[in-house]
Amino acid sequence: MRKNIVAGNWKMNTTVAEGVALAKEVNEALAGAAPKCDVVVCVPFTHLCPVAAAIDQTRLGLGAENCADHKSGAYTGEVSAPMVASTGATYVILGHSERRQYYGETSETLREKVALALENGLTPIFCIGEVLEERENGTFNEVVRKQVEEGLFNLSAEDFGKIVLAYEPVWAIGTGKTATPEQAEDMHAWIRSVIAGKYGNEVAENTSILYGGSCKPGNAAELFAKPDIDGGLIGGAALKCADFMGIVNAF
Ligand code: PEP
C-alpha cells in the first residue's frame, strides 16, 4: 500500500533559530493531531542537525532539499548524501524545478544523486513537472514521461519502490496558480501508467505521487481526494505551522 505524505520544502528561508522554532511548533502540533499521512519537513542543510535534535522523527520526518552528485572529495560548497544521512535526516528532495532551472541539474546528474541517496538510506522525493509553455502547447505528458524515464528508469524495481515522486507543474510553483484537481489527477494517473509500463502494476500502485504547486489549506482536500494524488510537496504554506497543519489535516 502506498503512503500518503505531506512534505514541506522550506527552500532558502528561515535562520537556524527560526527554523528550529518552526520545526518544534509543527512537531508539537502533530503530537495532538493523529494525522492520516506521514509528515516531513525538508530544510536547508544548516538546519538539519539542530532540527533533528529538536523533533521526534517517529512523528515528523526530516529531509534535505538537495544533495551532491558525488560521494566525497574536492567539491567545495557541496553537501553529500552520506553527510545528509549522518545528520539523522531520512529524506532528500531531488530534481526540484528550481534546481533544474537555476543550477543546471540534468537527468544525468540526477541519476547520480538518486543512486547516492539510495545507497545512504535516504528516500528521494523526486520532482518532475512541465513549464507553462509545455502545458500550453500540449506536450506536458511527454515532457513528464521523459523526466521520469531519464531520471529513474535505470533503477531496479526494488530501488524504484523506494522513490517518492512529486508532480510539480512549474507554472504553479509559488505563483498562487494551482493545477485544478482534474489536471493534477490526469497527470498523476498518466505518471502511474508510465511506471506500470516499465515496472508493472504492483510497483505503480505502490508508488506515492505527491502534488506540489501553490497547495494551501483551502485547496488541499480537493486535491487529496483524487485517487492518484497521495499528498503534497508544500513550499510557501510550509513556512507557517497553521497553514502546514491545515494541509496535513486535509487528509
Ligand atoms: C515547491 O517549491 O515545491 C512548491 C510546491 O512551492 P509552493 O507551494 O510555494 O508553490
Coordinates of C-alpha atoms and ligand atoms in Angstrom, one line a residue:
M1 CA 0.0 0.0 0.0
R2 CA 1.3 3.4 -0.9
K3 CA 1.7 6.1 1.8
N4 CA 0.0 9.4 2.0
I5 CA 2.7 12.1 2.7
V6 CA 2.7 15.8 3.2
A7 CA 6.2 17.2 2.9
G8 CA 7.3 20.8 3.5
N9 CA 10.0 22.3 1.3
W10 CA 11.3 25.3 3.2
K11 CA 13.6 26.4 0.3
M12 CA 16.1 29.1 1.3
N13 CA 14.0 30.5 4.1
T14 CA 14.4 31.0 7.9
T15 CA 17.5 31.4 10.0
V16 CA 18.6 28.4 12.1
A17 CA 16.7 29.8 15.2
E18 CA 13.6 30.5 13.2
G19 CA 13.7 27.1 11.5
V20 CA 14.2 25.2 14.8
A21 CA 11.2 27.1 16.3
L22 CA 9.0 26.3 13.3
A23 CA 10.0 22.6 13.4
K24 CA 9.3 22.4 17.1
E25 CA 5.9 24.0 16.5
V26 CA 5.0 21.5 13.8
N27 CA 6.3 18.7 16.0
E28 CA 4.1 19.8 18.9
A29 CA 1.1 20.3 16.7
L30 CA 1.4 16.8 15.4
A31 CA 1.5 15.3 18.9
G32 CA -2.1 16.1 19.3
A33 CA -3.2 15.6 15.7
A34 CA -3.3 11.9 14.8
P35 CA -2.6 12.8 11.1
K36 CA -3.8 10.4 8.4
C37 CA -0.5 10.8 6.5
D38 CA 3.2 10.9 7.1
V39 CA 4.6 14.4 7.6
V40 CA 8.0 15.5 6.7
V41 CA 9.9 18.8 6.7
C42 CA 12.8 19.3 4.2
V43 CA 15.0 22.1 5.4
P44 CA 18.2 23.9 4.5
F45 CA 21.5 22.0 5.1
T46 CA 22.4 24.3 8.0
H47 CA 19.2 23.4 9.8
L48 CA 19.4 19.6 9.6
C49 CA 21.4 18.9 12.8
P50 CA 19.6 21.3 15.1
V51 CA 16.1 20.4 13.7
A52 CA 17.0 16.6 14.1
A53 CA 17.7 17.3 17.7
A54 CA 14.5 19.3 18.3
I55 CA 11.9 16.9 16.8
D56 CA 10.6 13.4 17.3
Q57 CA 11.3 11.7 14.0
T58 CA 8.7 9.0 14.7
R59 CA 6.2 11.8 14.3
L60 CA 7.8 14.3 11.9
G61 CA 10.3 13.1 9.2
L62 CA 13.3 15.2 8.3
G63 CA 14.8 15.7 4.9
A64 CA 17.3 17.9 2.9
E65 CA 16.4 19.9 -0.2
N66 CA 19.3 18.6 -2.3
C67 CA 22.5 16.5 -2.1
A68 CA 25.7 16.4 -4.2
D69 CA 26.2 14.1 -7.2
H70 CA 29.5 12.8 -5.7
K71 CA 30.1 10.9 -2.6
S72 CA 33.1 13.0 -1.2
G73 CA 36.1 14.9 -2.3
A74 CA 37.1 18.2 -3.8
Y75 CA 33.7 19.7 -4.5
T76 CA 33.8 22.9 -2.5
G77 CA 30.5 24.0 -1.1
E78 CA 28.7 20.7 -1.8
V79 CA 26.9 18.5 0.7
S80 CA 26.9 14.8 0.1
A81 CA 24.3 12.1 0.6
P82 CA 26.4 10.5 3.4
M83 CA 26.6 13.9 5.1
V84 CA 22.9 14.4 4.9
A85 CA 22.3 10.9 6.3
S86 CA 24.7 11.5 9.1
T87 CA 22.5 14.3 10.5
G88 CA 19.7 11.8 11.0
A89 CA 17.6 13.0 8.0
T90 CA 15.9 10.3 6.0
Y91 CA 14.5 12.2 3.0
V92 CA 16.0 14.3 0.3
I93 CA 14.3 16.4 -2.4
L94 CA 15.9 15.8 -5.8
G95 CA 15.4 17.5 -9.1
H96 CA 13.2 20.4 -7.9
S97 CA 12.4 22.7 -10.8
E98 CA 14.4 25.5 -9.1
R99 CA 17.5 23.2 -9.1
R100 CA 16.9 22.2 -12.7
Q101 CA 16.3 25.8 -13.8
Y102 CA 18.9 27.8 -11.8
Y103 CA 21.6 25.3 -11.2
G104 CA 21.5 23.3 -14.4
E105 CA 20.6 19.9 -13.0
T106 CA 20.1 17.4 -15.7
S107 CA 18.7 13.8 -15.7
E108 CA 22.3 12.6 -15.8
T109 CA 23.3 14.4 -12.6
L110 CA 20.0 13.4 -11.0
R111 CA 20.7 9.7 -11.7
E112 CA 23.9 10.1 -9.7
K113 CA 22.1 11.9 -6.9
V114 CA 19.3 9.3 -6.7
A115 CA 21.9 6.5 -6.6
L116 CA 23.9 8.1 -3.8
A117 CA 20.7 9.0 -1.8
L118 CA 19.5 5.3 -2.0
E119 CA 23.0 4.0 -1.1
N120 CA 22.8 6.1 2.0
G121 CA 19.3 5.1 3.1
L122 CA 17.7 8.4 2.1
T123 CA 14.3 8.4 0.5
P124 CA 14.4 10.7 -2.6
I125 CA 11.4 12.9 -3.2
F126 CA 11.9 13.2 -7.0
C127 CA 10.4 16.2 -8.6
I128 CA 9.0 16.4 -12.1
G129 CA 6.8 18.9 -14.0
E130 CA 6.3 20.9 -17.1
V131 CA 6.8 24.7 -17.7
L132 CA 3.9 26.9 -18.8
E133 CA 4.8 26.7 -22.4
E134 CA 4.7 22.9 -22.4
R135 CA 1.3 23.0 -20.6
E136 CA 0.0 25.4 -23.3
N137 CA 1.5 23.6 -26.3
G138 CA 0.1 20.2 -25.1
T139 CA 3.5 18.5 -24.7
F140 CA 3.2 18.2 -20.9
N141 CA 2.6 14.4 -20.7
E142 CA 5.6 13.7 -22.9
V143 CA 7.8 16.1 -21.0
V144 CA 7.0 14.5 -17.7
R145 CA 7.3 11.0 -19.1
K146 CA 10.8 11.8 -20.3
Q147 CA 11.8 13.2 -16.9
V148 CA 10.6 10.1 -15.1
E149 CA 12.2 7.7 -17.7
E150 CA 15.6 9.6 -17.9
G151 CA 15.9 10.2 -14.2
L152 CA 14.7 7.0 -12.7
F153 CA 14.2 4.1 -15.1
N154 CA 17.8 2.9 -14.7
L155 CA 16.7 1.7 -11.2
S156 CA 15.8 -1.9 -10.4
A157 CA 12.2 -2.4 -9.4
E158 CA 13.3 -2.8 -5.8
D159 CA 15.1 0.6 -5.8
F160 CA 12.3 2.3 -7.7
G161 CA 10.0 1.1 -4.9
K162 CA 11.9 3.4 -2.5
I163 CA 11.2 6.6 -4.5
V164 CA 8.5 9.2 -3.8
L165 CA 7.5 11.3 -6.8
A166 CA 6.3 14.8 -6.7
Y167 CA 4.5 16.2 -9.7
E168 CA 5.0 20.0 -9.6
P169 CA 3.8 21.9 -12.6
V170 CA 6.4 24.7 -12.8
W171 CA 3.7 27.3 -13.6
A172 CA 2.0 26.6 -10.3
I173 CA 5.1 26.8 -8.0
G174 CA 5.0 29.9 -5.9
T175 CA 2.6 31.6 -8.3
G176 CA -0.7 31.2 -6.4
K177 CA -1.9 29.4 -9.6
T178 CA -2.8 25.8 -8.6
A179 CA -3.4 23.0 -11.1
T180 CA -7.1 22.0 -10.9
P181 CA -7.7 18.8 -9.1
E182 CA -8.7 17.3 -12.5
Q183 CA -5.4 18.5 -14.3
A184 CA -3.4 17.1 -11.4
E185 CA -5.3 13.8 -11.3
D186 CA -4.9 13.3 -15.0
M187 CA -1.1 13.8 -14.8
H188 CA -0.8 11.6 -11.7
A189 CA -2.7 8.8 -13.5
W190 CA -0.5 9.3 -16.5
I191 CA 2.7 9.1 -14.4
R192 CA 1.4 5.9 -12.8
S193 CA 0.7 4.4 -16.2
V194 CA 4.2 5.2 -17.3
I195 CA 5.6 3.5 -14.2
A196 CA 3.3 0.5 -14.8
G197 CA 4.6 0.2 -18.4
K198 CA 8.2 -0.2 -17.0
Y199 CA 7.8 -1.9 -13.6
G200 CA 4.3 -3.4 -13.7
N201 CA 1.0 -2.5 -11.9
E202 CA 2.1 -3.5 -8.4
V203 CA 5.1 -1.2 -8.3
A204 CA 3.0 1.6 -9.9
E205 CA 0.2 1.2 -7.4
N206 CA 2.6 1.3 -4.5
T207 CA 4.4 4.5 -5.6
S208 CA 3.4 7.6 -3.7
I209 CA 2.9 10.6 -6.1
L210 CA 2.6 14.0 -4.4
Y211 CA 1.3 17.1 -5.9
G212 CA 3.2 20.4 -5.5
G213 CA 2.3 23.9 -6.6
S214 CA 0.5 26.6 -4.6
C215 CA -1.1 23.9 -2.4
K216 CA -2.8 25.5 0.6
P217 CA -5.3 24.6 3.3
G218 CA -8.1 25.8 1.1
N219 CA -7.4 23.6 -1.9
A220 CA -5.6 20.6 -0.3
A221 CA -8.7 18.5 0.5
E222 CA -10.0 18.7 -3.1
L223 CA -6.6 17.7 -4.5
F224 CA -6.0 14.9 -1.9
A225 CA -9.5 13.4 -2.6
K226 CA -8.3 12.4 -6.1
P227 CA -7.4 8.7 -6.3
D228 CA -3.9 9.1 -7.7
I229 CA -2.8 12.1 -5.5
D230 CA -1.1 10.8 -2.4
G231 CA -0.3 14.0 -0.7
G232 CA 1.6 17.2 -1.3
L233 CA 5.0 18.9 -1.5
I234 CA 4.4 22.2 0.0
G235 CA 6.5 25.4 -0.4
G236 CA 5.2 28.7 0.9
A237 CA 2.5 27.2 3.0
A238 CA 5.1 25.1 4.9
L239 CA 6.6 28.2 6.5
K240 CA 3.6 28.8 8.8
C241 CA 2.7 26.0 11.2
A242 CA -1.1 26.7 11.0
D243 CA -1.1 26.6 7.2
F244 CA 1.1 23.4 7.0
M245 CA -1.1 21.7 9.6
G246 CA -4.2 22.8 7.7
I247 CA -2.8 20.9 4.7
V248 CA -1.9 17.8 6.8
N249 CA -5.4 17.8 8.3
A250 CA -6.9 17.9 4.8
F251 CA -6.5 14.1 4.7
Ligands
PEP1 C1 7.7 23.8 -4.1 O1 8.6 24.7 -4.4 O2 8.0 22.7 -4.0 C2 6.3 24.3 -4.0 C3 5.3 23.5 -4.2 O3 6.1 25.7 -3.7 P1 4.7 26.4 -3.5 O4 3.9 25.5 -2.6 O5 5.1 27.7 -2.8 O6 4.1 26.6 -4.8

